[in-house]
Amino acid sequence: MARIEYPAAVIRLIDEMKRLPGVGPRSAERIAIWLLQNPRAEPLALAASLQQAKEEITPCPQCGFFTSGGECAVCDDPAREPILCVVEQATDVLPLERSGAFKGRYHCLGGKLSPLDNVTPDDLRIGPLLRRISEGAGTEVILALGADVEGEATANYLASLLRGRCPVTRIAQGLPAGGGLEHADALTLARALEGRRDL
Amino acid sequence: MARIEYPAAVIRLIDEMKRLPGVGPRSAERIAIWLLQNPRAEPLALAASLQQAKEEITPCPQCGFFTSGGECAVCDDPAREPILCVVEQATDVLPLERSGAFKGRYHCLGGKLSPLDNVTPDDLRIGPLLRRISEGAGTEVILALGADVEGEATANYLASLLRGRCPVTRIAQGLPAGGGLEHADALTLARALEGRRDL
């Protein structure tokens, strides 16, 4: 008796699904079968959107955010203030935009310093950042990096590079909005105390 | 100042990802961005596997399992015993195959009776099942349907249809392997007691 498996094309689809972040073997099988069986599924529309996004989307040559050709919508916006906000990833741009609290432009580093992962300053878009600043892109640089060890190290490194060239600030660390003290860890509380402000 | 969003091609990809089962808005965004940014991602390979699977894979004309043309690998296997195992979905076939405890062929109904969801006998592949049995496909029919209300109703309906045509059995309900009594619900225990066997 032959050992039965899915046809090769189904196995290939499951394997590709398994590679996606957060999709385990069981979800991959469930998604693949759903795509093939559910009348509401449109696998060809998904395939077309993958191809279109892969072909069209490139990093903005200035800031590294997503664009479908030329400079991105932020760099291209003449109403932006001359302030540069340095973030780790292109995916950090939209959360800041949605906050409504920043009206300048961005600079995506493409990562953070991490000796353990072999990420050195040469791997980050630091040269382009210095070029933009020397070309007058910002009268202030805000470092909006993560509050983890690598974010700290990257912020300190950039601050030492930029000192004397333009004012450098870093976004505050403290209690998250809506968070009570009982849910905050000791380090968050220590930083919230350090960053206290006059009322 | 313009309101910034992802470029249209990225939004379209996120929207398509959101439609997949078990993928919420945040996972959809994470997967889409990963596909565009991660050097290990191969969005075009995923697109190609979707197209290939959609083009190649059809339900087996006999049993309803997946095939890439003609009868499926189970129906096509001459070493199978003349027993038919009736399951709800094509996805139920492989778990039974992997159990190694069944050496016959399958019949996928394509669902289960569910008046609340407007699923009537006409929506299930019951006619083809009766045809296969009258053509001598099986000397026994095993109903391997779920242990939920709709599975019960479907099993009872099929049993009444098949009575007199061939022997009909139903897979047992009881304690799952490795499960202790303390984790079993009352209905499972009641059915395990009803289904007790001589030792």
Coordinates of C-alpha atoms in Angstrom, one line a residue:
Chain A
M1 CA 0.0 0.0 0.0
A2 CA 1.4 3.4 -1.1
R3 CA 2.2 5.9 1.6
I4 CA -0.2 8.9 0.8
E5 CA 0.7 12.5 1.1
Y6 CA -0.8 15.7 -0.4
P7 CA 0.1 16.2 -4.1
A8 CA 3.4 17.9 -4.6
A9 CA 1.9 21.3 -5.4
V10 CA 0.0 21.4 -2.1
I11 CA 3.2 20.4 -0.2
R12 CA 5.1 23.1 -1.9
L13 CA 2.4 25.7 -0.9
I14 CA 2.4 24.5 2.7
D15 CA 6.2 24.7 2.8
E16 CA 6.2 28.3 1.5
M17 CA 3.5 29.2 4.1
K18 CA 5.6 27.6 6.9
R19 CA 8.4 30.1 6.1
L20 CA 6.3 33.1 7.0
P21 CA 6.9 34.6 10.5
G22 CA 4.5 33.4 13.1
V23 CA 3.1 30.6 10.9
G24 CA 3.7 27.1 12.3
P25 CA 3.3 23.8 10.5
R26 CA -0.3 23.4 11.5
S27 CA -1.3 27.0 10.5
A28 CA 0.6 26.6 7.2
E29 CA -1.4 23.5 6.3
R30 CA -4.7 25.1 7.4
I31 CA -4.0 28.3 5.4
A32 CA -2.9 26.3 2.3
I33 CA -6.0 24.1 2.4
W34 CA -8.2 27.0 3.0
L35 CA -6.7 28.8 -0.1
L36 CA -7.5 25.7 -2.2
Q37 CA -10.9 24.9 -0.8
N38 CA -12.7 27.9 0.4
P39 CA -14.9 29.6 -2.2
R40 CA -14.0 33.0 -0.7
A41 CA -10.3 32.4 -1.0
E42 CA -8.5 34.1 -3.9
P43 CA -5.1 32.5 -4.1
L44 CA -4.4 34.2 -7.4
A45 CA -5.2 37.6 -6.0
L46 CA -2.7 36.9 -3.2
A47 CA -0.1 35.7 -5.7
A48 CA -0.6 38.9 -7.8
S49 CA -0.3 41.2 -4.8
L50 CA 2.9 39.5 -3.8
Q51 CA 4.4 40.0 -7.3
Q52 CA 3.2 43.6 -7.5
A53 CA 4.6 44.5 -4.1
K54 CA 7.9 42.8 -4.8
E55 CA 8.2 44.6 -8.2
E56 CA 7.1 48.0 -7.1
I57 CA 8.2 48.6 -3.6
T58 CA 11.8 49.8 -2.9
P59 CA 13.4 51.7 0.0
C60 CA 13.2 55.5 -0.3
P61 CA 16.7 56.6 -1.4
Q62 CA 16.6 59.3 1.2
C63 CA 15.1 57.9 4.4
G64 CA 14.7 54.1 3.7
F65 CA 10.9 54.1 4.2
F66 CA 8.8 52.2 1.6
T67 CA 8.1 53.8 -1.7
S68 CA 6.8 52.7 -5.1
G69 CA 9.4 54.8 -7.0
G70 CA 11.3 58.0 -6.3
E71 CA 11.3 59.5 -2.9
C72 CA 8.7 58.3 -0.4
A73 CA 5.6 60.2 0.5
V74 CA 7.2 61.7 3.7
C75 CA 10.4 62.9 2.0
D76 CA 8.3 64.3 -0.9
D77 CA 6.0 66.3 1.4
P78 CA 7.0 70.0 1.3
A79 CA 5.0 70.7 4.5
R80 CA 7.4 68.7 6.7
E81 CA 9.5 70.6 9.4
P82 CA 13.3 70.4 9.2
I83 CA 13.6 67.8 12.0
L84 CA 15.0 64.3 11.4
C85 CA 13.7 61.4 13.4
V86 CA 16.1 58.4 13.4
V87 CA 14.3 55.0 13.7
E88 CA 15.6 51.4 13.5
Q89 CA 13.3 50.0 10.9
A90 CA 11.0 51.3 8.1
T91 CA 8.2 49.7 10.1
D92 CA 8.7 52.2 12.9
V93 CA 7.7 55.2 10.7
L94 CA 3.9 54.6 10.6
P95 CA 3.4 54.2 14.4
L96 CA 5.1 57.6 14.8
E97 CA 3.0 59.1 12.0
R98 CA -0.1 57.8 13.6
S99 CA 0.8 59.4 16.9
G100 CA 0.4 62.7 15.2
A101 CA 3.1 64.2 17.4
F102 CA 5.9 64.5 14.8
K103 CA 5.8 66.6 11.7
G104 CA 9.4 66.2 10.4
R105 CA 11.1 63.6 8.2
Y106 CA 12.6 60.2 9.1
H107 CA 15.8 58.2 8.7
C108 CA 15.6 54.4 8.9
L109 CA 18.9 52.9 10.0
G110 CA 17.9 49.4 8.9
G111 CA 18.7 47.8 12.2
K112 CA 20.5 48.5 15.5
L113 CA 24.1 47.9 16.7
S114 CA 24.4 44.3 18.0
P115 CA 27.9 42.8 18.3
L116 CA 26.4 39.4 19.1
D117 CA 24.5 39.4 15.8
N118 CA 27.5 40.8 14.0
V119 CA 25.7 44.1 13.3
T120 CA 28.3 46.9 13.2
P121 CA 28.0 50.6 12.3
D122 CA 28.9 49.6 8.7
D123 CA 25.7 47.6 8.5
L124 CA 23.5 50.6 9.3
R125 CA 22.6 53.6 7.1
I126 CA 24.7 55.9 9.2
G127 CA 26.8 57.5 6.3
P128 CA 23.6 58.6 4.5
L129 CA 22.3 60.1 7.9
L130 CA 25.5 62.2 8.3
R131 CA 25.2 63.3 4.6
R132 CA 21.6 64.4 5.1
I133 CA 22.5 66.3 8.2
S134 CA 25.5 68.0 6.5
E135 CA 23.1 68.9 3.6
G136 CA 20.9 70.7 6.1
A137 CA 18.1 68.1 6.3
G138 CA 17.4 68.8 10.0
T139 CA 18.0 71.4 12.6
E140 CA 17.4 68.7 15.3
V141 CA 17.9 64.9 15.3
I142 CA 15.5 62.9 17.5
L143 CA 16.7 59.4 18.2
A144 CA 13.5 57.2 18.4
L145 CA 15.3 53.9 19.1
G146 CA 14.1 51.0 21.2
A147 CA 14.5 50.9 24.9
D148 CA 16.5 47.7 24.8
V149 CA 20.3 47.2 25.2
E150 CA 20.9 47.4 21.4
G151 CA 18.7 50.5 21.1
E152 CA 20.7 52.2 24.0
A153 CA 24.0 51.3 22.4
T154 CA 22.9 52.6 19.0
A155 CA 21.6 55.8 20.5
N156 CA 24.8 56.4 22.4
Y157 CA 26.9 55.7 19.4
L158 CA 24.9 58.1 17.2
A159 CA 24.9 60.8 19.9
S160 CA 28.7 60.7 20.0
L161 CA 28.9 60.9 16.2
L162 CA 26.4 63.8 15.9
R163 CA 27.6 65.9 18.9
G164 CA 28.7 69.3 17.7
R165 CA 26.9 68.9 14.3
C166 CA 23.3 69.5 15.4
P167 CA 21.2 69.2 18.5
V168 CA 20.4 65.6 19.4
T169 CA 17.5 64.4 21.6
R170 CA 16.1 61.0 22.5
I171 CA 12.5 60.1 23.0
A172 CA 11.5 59.6 26.7
Q173 CA 11.2 56.3 28.5
G174 CA 8.6 55.9 31.2
L175 CA 5.2 54.5 32.0
P176 CA 3.2 53.5 28.9
A177 CA -0.1 55.3 28.4
G178 CA -2.8 53.7 30.4
G179 CA -0.3 51.6 32.3
G180 CA -0.6 51.4 36.1
L181 CA 2.5 51.3 38.3
E182 CA 1.6 47.7 39.3
H183 CA 2.3 46.5 35.8
A184 CA 5.5 48.3 35.3
D185 CA 8.8 46.5 35.7
A186 CA 11.6 47.9 37.9
L187 CA 13.7 49.2 35.0
T188 CA 10.8 51.1 33.5
L189 CA 10.0 52.7 36.9
A190 CA 13.7 53.6 37.4
R191 CA 13.7 55.3 33.9
A192 CA 10.4 57.0 34.6
L193 CA 11.8 58.5 37.8
E194 CA 15.0 59.6 36.1
G195 CA 13.0 61.3 33.4
R196 CA 10.6 63.1 35.7
R197 CA 9.6 66.6 34.8
D198 CA 8.5 69.8 36.6
L199 CA 4.8 70.4 36.7
Chain B
M1 CA 1.1 67.9 6.0
A2 CA 0.0 64.8 4.1
R3 CA -1.4 61.8 6.0
I4 CA 1.1 59.0 5.3
E5 CA 0.3 55.3 4.8
Y6 CA 2.1 52.5 3.2
P7 CA 2.3 52.6 -0.6
A8 CA -0.8 51.0 -2.3
A9 CA 1.0 47.8 -3.3
V10 CA 2.0 47.2 0.4
I11 CA -1.6 47.9 1.6
R12 CA -3.0 45.5 -1.0
L13 CA -0.6 42.8 0.2
I14 CA -1.5 43.4 3.8
D15 CA -5.2 43.2 2.9
E16 CA -4.8 39.9 1.1
M17 CA -2.8 38.5 4.1
K18 CA -5.6 39.6 6.5
R19 CA -8.1 37.4 4.7
L20 CA -6.2 34.2 5.5
P21 CA -7.6 32.1 8.4
G22 CA -6.0 32.9 11.7
V23 CA -4.1 35.9 10.4
G24 CA -5.1 39.1 12.2
P25 CA -4.4 42.7 11.1
R26 CA -1.1 42.9 13.0
S27 CA 0.2 39.5 11.8
A28 CA -0.8 40.4 8.3
E29 CA 1.3 43.6 8.4
R30 CA 4.2 41.7 10.0
I31 CA 4.1 39.0 7.4
A32 CA 3.8 41.5 4.5
I33 CA 6.7 43.6 5.7
W34 CA 8.8 40.5 6.3
L35 CA 8.1 39.3 2.8
L36 CA 9.3 42.7 1.4
Q37 CA 12.3 43.3 3.7
N38 CA 13.8 40.0 4.8
P39 CA 16.6 38.7 2.6
R40 CA 15.4 35.2 3.3
A41 CA 11.9 35.9 2.2
E42 CA 10.9 34.7 -1.3
P43 CA 7.6 36.4 -2.1
L44 CA 7.8 35.3 -5.8
A45 CA 8.3 31.7 -4.8
L46 CA 5.2 31.9 -2.6
A47 CA 3.3 33.6 -5.5
A48 CA 4.4 30.8 -7.9
S49 CA 3.4 28.1 -5.5
L50 CA -0.1 29.7 -5.1
Q51 CA -0.5 29.8 -8.8
Q52 CA 0.7 26.3 -9.4
A53 CA -1.4 24.8 -6.6
K54 CA -4.5 26.7 -7.8
E55 CA -4.0 25.5 -11.4
E56 CA -3.0 21.9 -10.7
I57 CA -5.0 20.8 -7.7
T58 CA -8.6 19.5 -8.1
P59 CA -10.8 17.2 -6.0
C60 CA -10.5 13.5 -6.9
P61 CA -13.6 12.7 -9.1
Q62 CA -14.1 9.5 -7.0
C63 CA -13.5 10.4 -3.4
G64 CA -13.0 14.2 -3.2
F65 CA -9.4 14.1 -1.9
F66 CA -6.8 16.3 -3.5
T67 CA -5.3 15.3 -6.8
S68 CA -3.2 16.9 -9.5
G69 CA -5.1 15.2 -12.3
G70 CA -7.1 12.0 -12.6
E71 CA -7.9 9.9 -9.6
C72 CA -6.1 10.6 -6.4
A73 CA -3.2 8.5 -5.0
V74 CA -5.5 6.6 -2.7
C75 CA -8.2 5.7 -5.3
D76 CA -5.4 4.9 -7.7
D77 CA -3.7 2.5 -5.3
P78 CA -4.5 -1.2 -6.3
A79 CA -3.4 -2.5 -2.8
R80 CA -6.4 -0.8 -1.0
E81 CA -8.9 -3.0 0.7
P82 CA -12.6 -2.7 -0.4
I83 CA -13.7 -0.7 2.6
L84 CA -14.9 2.9 2.4
C85 CA -14.2 5.4 5.1
V86 CA -16.6 8.4 4.9
V87 CA -15.1 11.7 6.2
E88 CA -16.4 15.3 6.3
Q89 CA -13.5 17.0 4.6
A90 CA -10.6 16.2 2.3
T91 CA -8.3 17.3 5.1
D92 CA -9.5 14.4 7.3
V93 CA -7.9 11.9 5.0
L94 CA -4.2 12.4 5.9
P95 CA -4.7 12.1 9.7
L96 CA -6.4 8.8 9.1
E97 CA -3.6 7.7 6.7
R98 CA -1.0 8.7 9.2
S99 CA -2.7 6.6 11.9
G100 CA -1.8 3.5 9.8
A101 CA -4.9 1.8 11.0
F102 CA -7.0 2.0 7.8
K103 CA -6.1 0.4 4.5
G104 CA -9.2 1.1 2.5
R105 CA -10.4 4.1 0.4
Y106 CA -12.1 7.3 1.4
H107 CA -15.2 9.3 0.6
C108 CA -15.1 13.0 1.4
L109 CA -18.6 14.5 1.9
G110 CA -17.5 18.1 1.7
G111 CA -19.2 19.1 4.9
K112 CA -21.7 17.9 7.5
L113 CA -25.4 18.4 7.9
S114 CA -26.1 21.7 9.6
P115 CA -29.6 23.2 9.3
L116 CA -28.4 26.3 11.0
D117 CA -25.8 26.9 8.3
N118 CA -28.2 25.8 5.5
V119 CA -26.2 22.7 4.8
T120 CA -28.7 20.0 3.6
P121 CA -28.1 16.5 2.2
D122 CA -28.1 18.1 -1.3
D123 CA -25.0 20.1 -0.4
L124 CA -23.0 16.9 0.5
R125 CA -21.5 14.3 -1.9
I126 CA -24.0 11.7 -0.8
G127 CA -25.2 10.7 -4.3
P128 CA -21.7 9.8 -5.4
L129 CA -21.3 7.8 -2.2
L130 CA -24.4 5.7 -3.0
R131 CA -23.2 5.2 -6.5
R132 CA -19.8 4.0 -5.4
I133 CA -21.4 1.6 -3.0
S134 CA -23.8 0.2 -5.6
E135 CA -20.8 -0.2 -7.9
G136 CA -19.2 -2.4 -5.2
A137 CA -16.6 0.0 -4.0
G138 CA -16.8 -1.2 -0.4
T139 CA -18.0 -4.3 1.6
E140 CA -18.2 -2.0 4.7
V141 CA -18.7 1.7 5.2
I142 CA -17.0 3.3 8.2
L143 CA -18.4 6.6 9.2
A144 CA -15.4 8.7 10.5
L145 CA -17.3 11.9 11.3
G146 CA -16.8 14.4 14.1
A147 CA -18.2 13.8 17.5
D148 CA -20.1 17.1 17.5
V149 CA -23.9 17.6 17.0
E150 CA -23.6 18.0 13.2
G151 CA -21.3 14.9 12.9
E152 CA -23.9 12.9 14.9
A153 CA -26.7 14.1 12.7
T154 CA -24.8 13.3 9.5
A155 CA -23.8 9.9 10.8
N156 CA -27.4 9.0 11.7
Y157 CA -28.7 10.3 8.3
L158 CA -26.1 8.2 6.4
A159 CA -26.7 5.1 8.5
S160 CA -30.5 5.3 7.7
L161 CA -29.7 5.7 4.0
L162 CA -27.2 2.8 3.9
R163 CA -29.0 0.3 6.1
G164 CA -29.6 -2.8 4.1
R165 CA -27.1 -1.9 1.4
C166 CA -23.9 -2.7 3.2
P167 CA -22.6 -3.0 6.8
V168 CA -22.1 0.4 8.4
T169 CA -19.9 1.2 11.4
R170 CA -18.9 4.3 13.2
I171 CA -15.5 5.1 14.7
A172 CA -15.4 4.9 18.5
Q173 CA -15.8 7.8 20.9
G174 CA -14.0 7.8 24.2
L175 CA -10.9 9.0 26.0
P176 CA -8.2 10.4 23.7
A177 CA -4.8 8.6 23.8
G178 CA -2.7 9.9 26.7
G179 CA -5.7 11.7 28.2
G180 CA -6.4 11.2 31.9
L181 CA -9.9 11.0 33.3
E182 CA -9.5 14.3 35.1
H183 CA -9.2 16.1 31.7
A184 CA -12.2 14.5 30.1
D185 CA -15.5 16.3 30.0
A186 CA -18.7 14.6 31.2
L187 CA -20.0 13.8 27.6
T188 CA -16.7 12.2 26.6
L189 CA -16.8 10.0 29.8
A190 CA -20.4 9.1 29.1
R191 CA -19.6 8.0 25.6
A192 CA -16.5 6.1 26.8
L193 CA -18.6 4.2 29.2
E194 CA -21.3 3.4 26.6
G195 CA -18.6 2.2 24.3
R196 CA -16.9 -0.1 26.8
R197 CA -15.6 -3.4 25.5
D198 CA -15.0 -6.8 27.0
L199 CA -11.4 -7.6 27.9

